[in-house]
Short mmCIF file of C-alpha atoms in Angstrom, two decimals:
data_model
loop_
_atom_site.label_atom_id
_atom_site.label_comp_id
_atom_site.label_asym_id
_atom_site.label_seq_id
_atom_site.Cartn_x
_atom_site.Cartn_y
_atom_site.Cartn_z
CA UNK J 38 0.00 0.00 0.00
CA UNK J 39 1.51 3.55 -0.88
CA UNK J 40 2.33 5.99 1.20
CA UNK J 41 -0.97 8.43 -0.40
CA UNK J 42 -3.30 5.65 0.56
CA UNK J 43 -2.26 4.92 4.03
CA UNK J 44 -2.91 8.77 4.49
CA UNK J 45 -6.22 8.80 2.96
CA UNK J 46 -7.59 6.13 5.36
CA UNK J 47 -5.67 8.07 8.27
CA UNK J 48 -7.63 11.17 6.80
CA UNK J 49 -10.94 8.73 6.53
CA UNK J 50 -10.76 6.73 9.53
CA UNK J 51 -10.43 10.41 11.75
CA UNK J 52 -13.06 11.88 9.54
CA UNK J 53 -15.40 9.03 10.37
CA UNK J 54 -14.43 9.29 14.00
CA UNK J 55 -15.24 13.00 14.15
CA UNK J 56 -18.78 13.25 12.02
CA UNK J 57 -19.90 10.51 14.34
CA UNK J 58 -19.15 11.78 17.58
CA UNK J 59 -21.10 14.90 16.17
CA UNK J 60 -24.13 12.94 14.98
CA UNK J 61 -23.36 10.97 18.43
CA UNK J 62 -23.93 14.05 20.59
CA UNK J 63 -26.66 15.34 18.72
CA UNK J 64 -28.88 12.53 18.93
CA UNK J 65 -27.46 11.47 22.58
CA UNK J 66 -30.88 13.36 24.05
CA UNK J 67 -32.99 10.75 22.30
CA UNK J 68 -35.21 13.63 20.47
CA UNK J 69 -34.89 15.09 16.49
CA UNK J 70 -34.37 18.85 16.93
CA UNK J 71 -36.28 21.53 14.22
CA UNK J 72 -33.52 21.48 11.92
CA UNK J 73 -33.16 17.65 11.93
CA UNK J 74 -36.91 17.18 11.92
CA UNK J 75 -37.13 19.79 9.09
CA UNK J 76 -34.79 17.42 6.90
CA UNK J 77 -36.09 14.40 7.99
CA UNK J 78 -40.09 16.45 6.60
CA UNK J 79 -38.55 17.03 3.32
CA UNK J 80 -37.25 13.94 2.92
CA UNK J 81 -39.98 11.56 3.89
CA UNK J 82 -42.91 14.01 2.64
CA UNK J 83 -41.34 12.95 -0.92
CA UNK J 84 -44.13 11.42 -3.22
CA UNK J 85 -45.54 7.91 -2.70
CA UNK J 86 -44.09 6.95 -6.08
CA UNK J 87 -40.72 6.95 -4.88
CA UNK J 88 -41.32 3.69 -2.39
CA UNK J 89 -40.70 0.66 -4.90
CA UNK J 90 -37.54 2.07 -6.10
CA UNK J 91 -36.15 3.28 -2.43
CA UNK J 92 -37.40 -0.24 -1.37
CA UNK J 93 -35.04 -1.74 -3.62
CA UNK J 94 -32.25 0.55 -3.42
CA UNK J 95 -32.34 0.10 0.32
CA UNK J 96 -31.11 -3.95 -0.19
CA UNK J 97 -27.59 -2.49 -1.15
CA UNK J 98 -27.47 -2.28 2.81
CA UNK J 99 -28.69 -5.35 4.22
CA UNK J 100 -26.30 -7.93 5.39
CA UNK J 101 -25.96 -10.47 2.76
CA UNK J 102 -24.04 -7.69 0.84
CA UNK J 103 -20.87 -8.34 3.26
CA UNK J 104 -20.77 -11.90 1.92
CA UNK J 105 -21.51 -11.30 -1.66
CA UNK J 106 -18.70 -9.01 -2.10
CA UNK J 107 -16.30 -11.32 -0.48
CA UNK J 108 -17.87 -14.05 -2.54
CA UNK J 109 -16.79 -12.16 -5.70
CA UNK J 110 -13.28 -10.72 -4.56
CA UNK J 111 -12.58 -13.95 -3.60
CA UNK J 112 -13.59 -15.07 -7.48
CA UNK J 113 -11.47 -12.41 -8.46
CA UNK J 114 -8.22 -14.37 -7.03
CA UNK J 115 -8.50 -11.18 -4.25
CA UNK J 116 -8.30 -12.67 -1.03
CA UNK J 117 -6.84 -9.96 1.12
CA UNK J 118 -10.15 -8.00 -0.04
CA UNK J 119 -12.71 -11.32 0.05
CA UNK J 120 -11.26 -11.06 3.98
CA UNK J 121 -11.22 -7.20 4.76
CA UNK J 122 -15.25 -7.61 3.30
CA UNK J 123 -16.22 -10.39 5.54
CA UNK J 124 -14.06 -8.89 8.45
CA UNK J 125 -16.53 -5.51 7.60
CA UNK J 126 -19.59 -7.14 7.59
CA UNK J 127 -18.36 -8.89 11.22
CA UNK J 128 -17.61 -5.01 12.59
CA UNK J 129 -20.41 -3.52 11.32
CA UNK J 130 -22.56 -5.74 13.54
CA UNK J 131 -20.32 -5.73 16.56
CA UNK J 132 -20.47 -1.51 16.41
CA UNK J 133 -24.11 -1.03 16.42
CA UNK J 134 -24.68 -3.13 18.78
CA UNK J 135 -21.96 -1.50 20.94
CA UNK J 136 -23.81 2.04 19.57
CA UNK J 137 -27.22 0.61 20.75
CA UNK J 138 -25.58 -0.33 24.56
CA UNK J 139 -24.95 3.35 25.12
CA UNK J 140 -27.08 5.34 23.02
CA UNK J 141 -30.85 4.83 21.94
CA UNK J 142 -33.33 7.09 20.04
CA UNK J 143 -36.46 5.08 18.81
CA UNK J 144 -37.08 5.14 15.12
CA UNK J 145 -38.52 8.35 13.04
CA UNK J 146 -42.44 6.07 13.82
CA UNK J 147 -41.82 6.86 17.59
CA UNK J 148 -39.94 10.15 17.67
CA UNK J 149 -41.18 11.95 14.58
CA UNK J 150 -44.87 12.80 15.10
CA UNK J 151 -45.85 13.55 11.17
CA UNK J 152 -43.36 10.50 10.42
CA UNK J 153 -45.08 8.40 7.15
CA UNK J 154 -43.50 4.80 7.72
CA UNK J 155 -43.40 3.06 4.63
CA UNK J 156 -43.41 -0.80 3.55
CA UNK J 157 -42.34 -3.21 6.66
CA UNK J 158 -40.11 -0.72 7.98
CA UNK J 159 -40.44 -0.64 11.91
CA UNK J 160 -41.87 1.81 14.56
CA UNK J 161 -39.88 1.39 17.14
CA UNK J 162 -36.68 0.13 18.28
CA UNK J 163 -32.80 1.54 18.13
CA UNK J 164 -32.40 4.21 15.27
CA UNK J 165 -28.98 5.41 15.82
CA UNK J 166 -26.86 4.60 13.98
CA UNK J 167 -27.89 3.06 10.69
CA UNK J 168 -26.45 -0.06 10.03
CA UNK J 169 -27.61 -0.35 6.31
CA UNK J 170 -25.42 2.91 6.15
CA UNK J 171 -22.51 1.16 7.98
CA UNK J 172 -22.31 -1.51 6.14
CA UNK J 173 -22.68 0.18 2.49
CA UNK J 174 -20.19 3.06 3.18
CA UNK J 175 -17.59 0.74 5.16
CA UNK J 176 -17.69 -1.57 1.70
CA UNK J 177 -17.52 1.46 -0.70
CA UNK J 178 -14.04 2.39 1.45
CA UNK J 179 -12.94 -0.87 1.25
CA UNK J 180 -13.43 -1.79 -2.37
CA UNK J 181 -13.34 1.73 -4.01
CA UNK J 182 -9.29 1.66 -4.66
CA UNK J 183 -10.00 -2.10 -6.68
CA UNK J 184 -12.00 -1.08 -9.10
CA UNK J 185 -11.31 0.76 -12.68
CA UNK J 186 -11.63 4.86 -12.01
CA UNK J 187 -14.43 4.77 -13.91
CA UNK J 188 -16.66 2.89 -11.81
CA UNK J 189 -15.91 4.44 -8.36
CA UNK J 190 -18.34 6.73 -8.66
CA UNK J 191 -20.93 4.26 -8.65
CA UNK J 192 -20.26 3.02 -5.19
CA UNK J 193 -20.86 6.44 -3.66
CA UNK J 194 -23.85 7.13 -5.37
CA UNK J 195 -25.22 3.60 -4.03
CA UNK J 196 -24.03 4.88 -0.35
CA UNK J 197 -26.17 7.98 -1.04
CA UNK J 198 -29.38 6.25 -2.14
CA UNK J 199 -28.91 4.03 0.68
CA UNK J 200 -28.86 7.08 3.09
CA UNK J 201 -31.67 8.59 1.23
CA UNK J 202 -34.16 5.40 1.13
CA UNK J 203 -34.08 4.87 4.75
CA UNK J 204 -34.54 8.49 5.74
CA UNK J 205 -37.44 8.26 3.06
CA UNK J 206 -38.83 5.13 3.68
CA UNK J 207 -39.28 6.14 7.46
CA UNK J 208 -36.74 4.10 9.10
CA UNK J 209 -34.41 6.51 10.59
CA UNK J 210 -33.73 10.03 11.32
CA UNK J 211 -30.97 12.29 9.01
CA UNK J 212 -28.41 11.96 12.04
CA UNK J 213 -28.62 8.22 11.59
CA UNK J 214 -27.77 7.70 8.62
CA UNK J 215 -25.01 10.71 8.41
CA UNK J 216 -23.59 9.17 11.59
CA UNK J 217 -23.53 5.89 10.40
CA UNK J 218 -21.65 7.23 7.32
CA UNK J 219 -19.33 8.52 9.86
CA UNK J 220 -18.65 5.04 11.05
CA UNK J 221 -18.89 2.87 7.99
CA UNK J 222 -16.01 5.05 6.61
CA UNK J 223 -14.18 4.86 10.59
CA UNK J 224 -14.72 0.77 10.17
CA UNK J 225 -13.75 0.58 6.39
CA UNK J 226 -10.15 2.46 6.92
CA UNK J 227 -9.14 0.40 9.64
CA UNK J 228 -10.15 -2.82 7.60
CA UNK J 229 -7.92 -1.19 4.22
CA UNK J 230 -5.46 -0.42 6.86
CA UNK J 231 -5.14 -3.46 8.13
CA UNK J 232 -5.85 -5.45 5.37
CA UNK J 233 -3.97 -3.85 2.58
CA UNK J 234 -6.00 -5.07 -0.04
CA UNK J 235 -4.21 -4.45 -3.66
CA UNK J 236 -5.51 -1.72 -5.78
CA UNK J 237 -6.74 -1.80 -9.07
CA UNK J 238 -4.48 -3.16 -11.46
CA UNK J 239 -2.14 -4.48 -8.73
CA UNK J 240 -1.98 -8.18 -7.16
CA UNK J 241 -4.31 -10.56 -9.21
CA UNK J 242 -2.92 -13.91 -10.26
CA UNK J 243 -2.91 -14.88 -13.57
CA UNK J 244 -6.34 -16.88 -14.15
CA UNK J 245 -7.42 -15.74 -11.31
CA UNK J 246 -10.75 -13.91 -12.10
CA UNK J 247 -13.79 -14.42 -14.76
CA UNK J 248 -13.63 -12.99 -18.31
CA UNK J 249 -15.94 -10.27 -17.92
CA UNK J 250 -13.79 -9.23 -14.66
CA UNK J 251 -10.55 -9.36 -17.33
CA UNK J 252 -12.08 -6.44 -19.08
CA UNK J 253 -13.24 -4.73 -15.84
CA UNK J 254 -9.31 -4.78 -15.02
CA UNK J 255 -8.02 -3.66 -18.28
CA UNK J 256 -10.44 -0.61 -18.57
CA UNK J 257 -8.41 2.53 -17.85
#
């Protein structure tokens, strides 16, 4: 790992330390303040239409993802990344529940009286942090450097619809699912860190992924 990427996940992991503490403090009281309640309005007053795609969108989160992507790094003769995923997926669960032990606000259904609740999402129960966020954004650190420039984007955008559907959709409050963005990218710098997963371009044996992932590799 170069000497630029161990400082960007220095640079991520105190960035994710610091915008959760924040979120952490402000949602320590267990109430939404006006300015988080006025997001939170704008957000989930969206139109009805919006639910099947959100619905979907919000499965990017869940916790089969951890697997899958280890599943496929692993495919891709990437073990050091198949590991850092799974290891992810393991973290993410073990920090909201350590969240949960010493800080609960009850979901948007309980502390959000105009709240509009959407699909199965629940009423009540832990909000802070959101692990759907977590998870996404602690993956998007973790696999962004092995994947062609091009496609980076696309990870970030998913970790922003992610944020958005759940806010949406009724299941948690704006500081959740900033604050979990705080610690996915906290959780996904100490797993590069630690991990050192190759970059793109770097540390595939030969044979050692599909065809279609050949061409992924060789696009600038």
């Amino acid at each position: 790992m170069s000497t630029t990427a161990r400082r960007a996940d220095v640079l991520a992991l105190v960035v994710g330390v610091v915008v959760f503490t924040v979120c952490a403090v402000g949602a320590s009281g267990g109430t939404v303040g006006p300015l988080e309640r006025s997001v939170f309005e704008a957000i989930n007053g969206l139109p009805a239409s919006l639910q099947s795609p959100a619905t979907a969108i919000q499965f990017l989160g869940t916790l089969a993802i951890g697997p899958v992507v280890a599943v496929v790094a692993l495919s891709l003769g990437r073990g050091r990344l198949a590991l850092a995923a799974a290891t992810v997926t393991t973290a993410k669960l073990l920090a909201e529940r350590a969240v949960w032990a010493v800080l609960v606000r009850e979901r948007p259904g309980t502390t959000q009286p105009a709240a509009i609740v959407r699909g199965d999402v629940p009423t009540a129960g832990p909000s802070f942090v959101s692990g759907h966020v977590v998870l996404t954004t602690a993956l998007a650190w973790l696999v962004t450097p092995s994947l062609p420039p091009r496609w980076r984007w696309l990870l970030w955008l998913a970790v922003a619809a992610v944020a958005f559907s759940r806010v949406y959709l009724g299941a948690h409050n704006p500081l959740d699912v900033v604050g979990g963005f705080g610690l996915g990218l906290a959780i996904g710098a100490l797993a590069r860190a630690v991990f050192r997963p190759a970059p793109h371009g770097e540390g595939v044996p030969p044979g050692g992924a599909v065809t279609w992932a050949r061409g992924l590799r060789s696009t600038p």
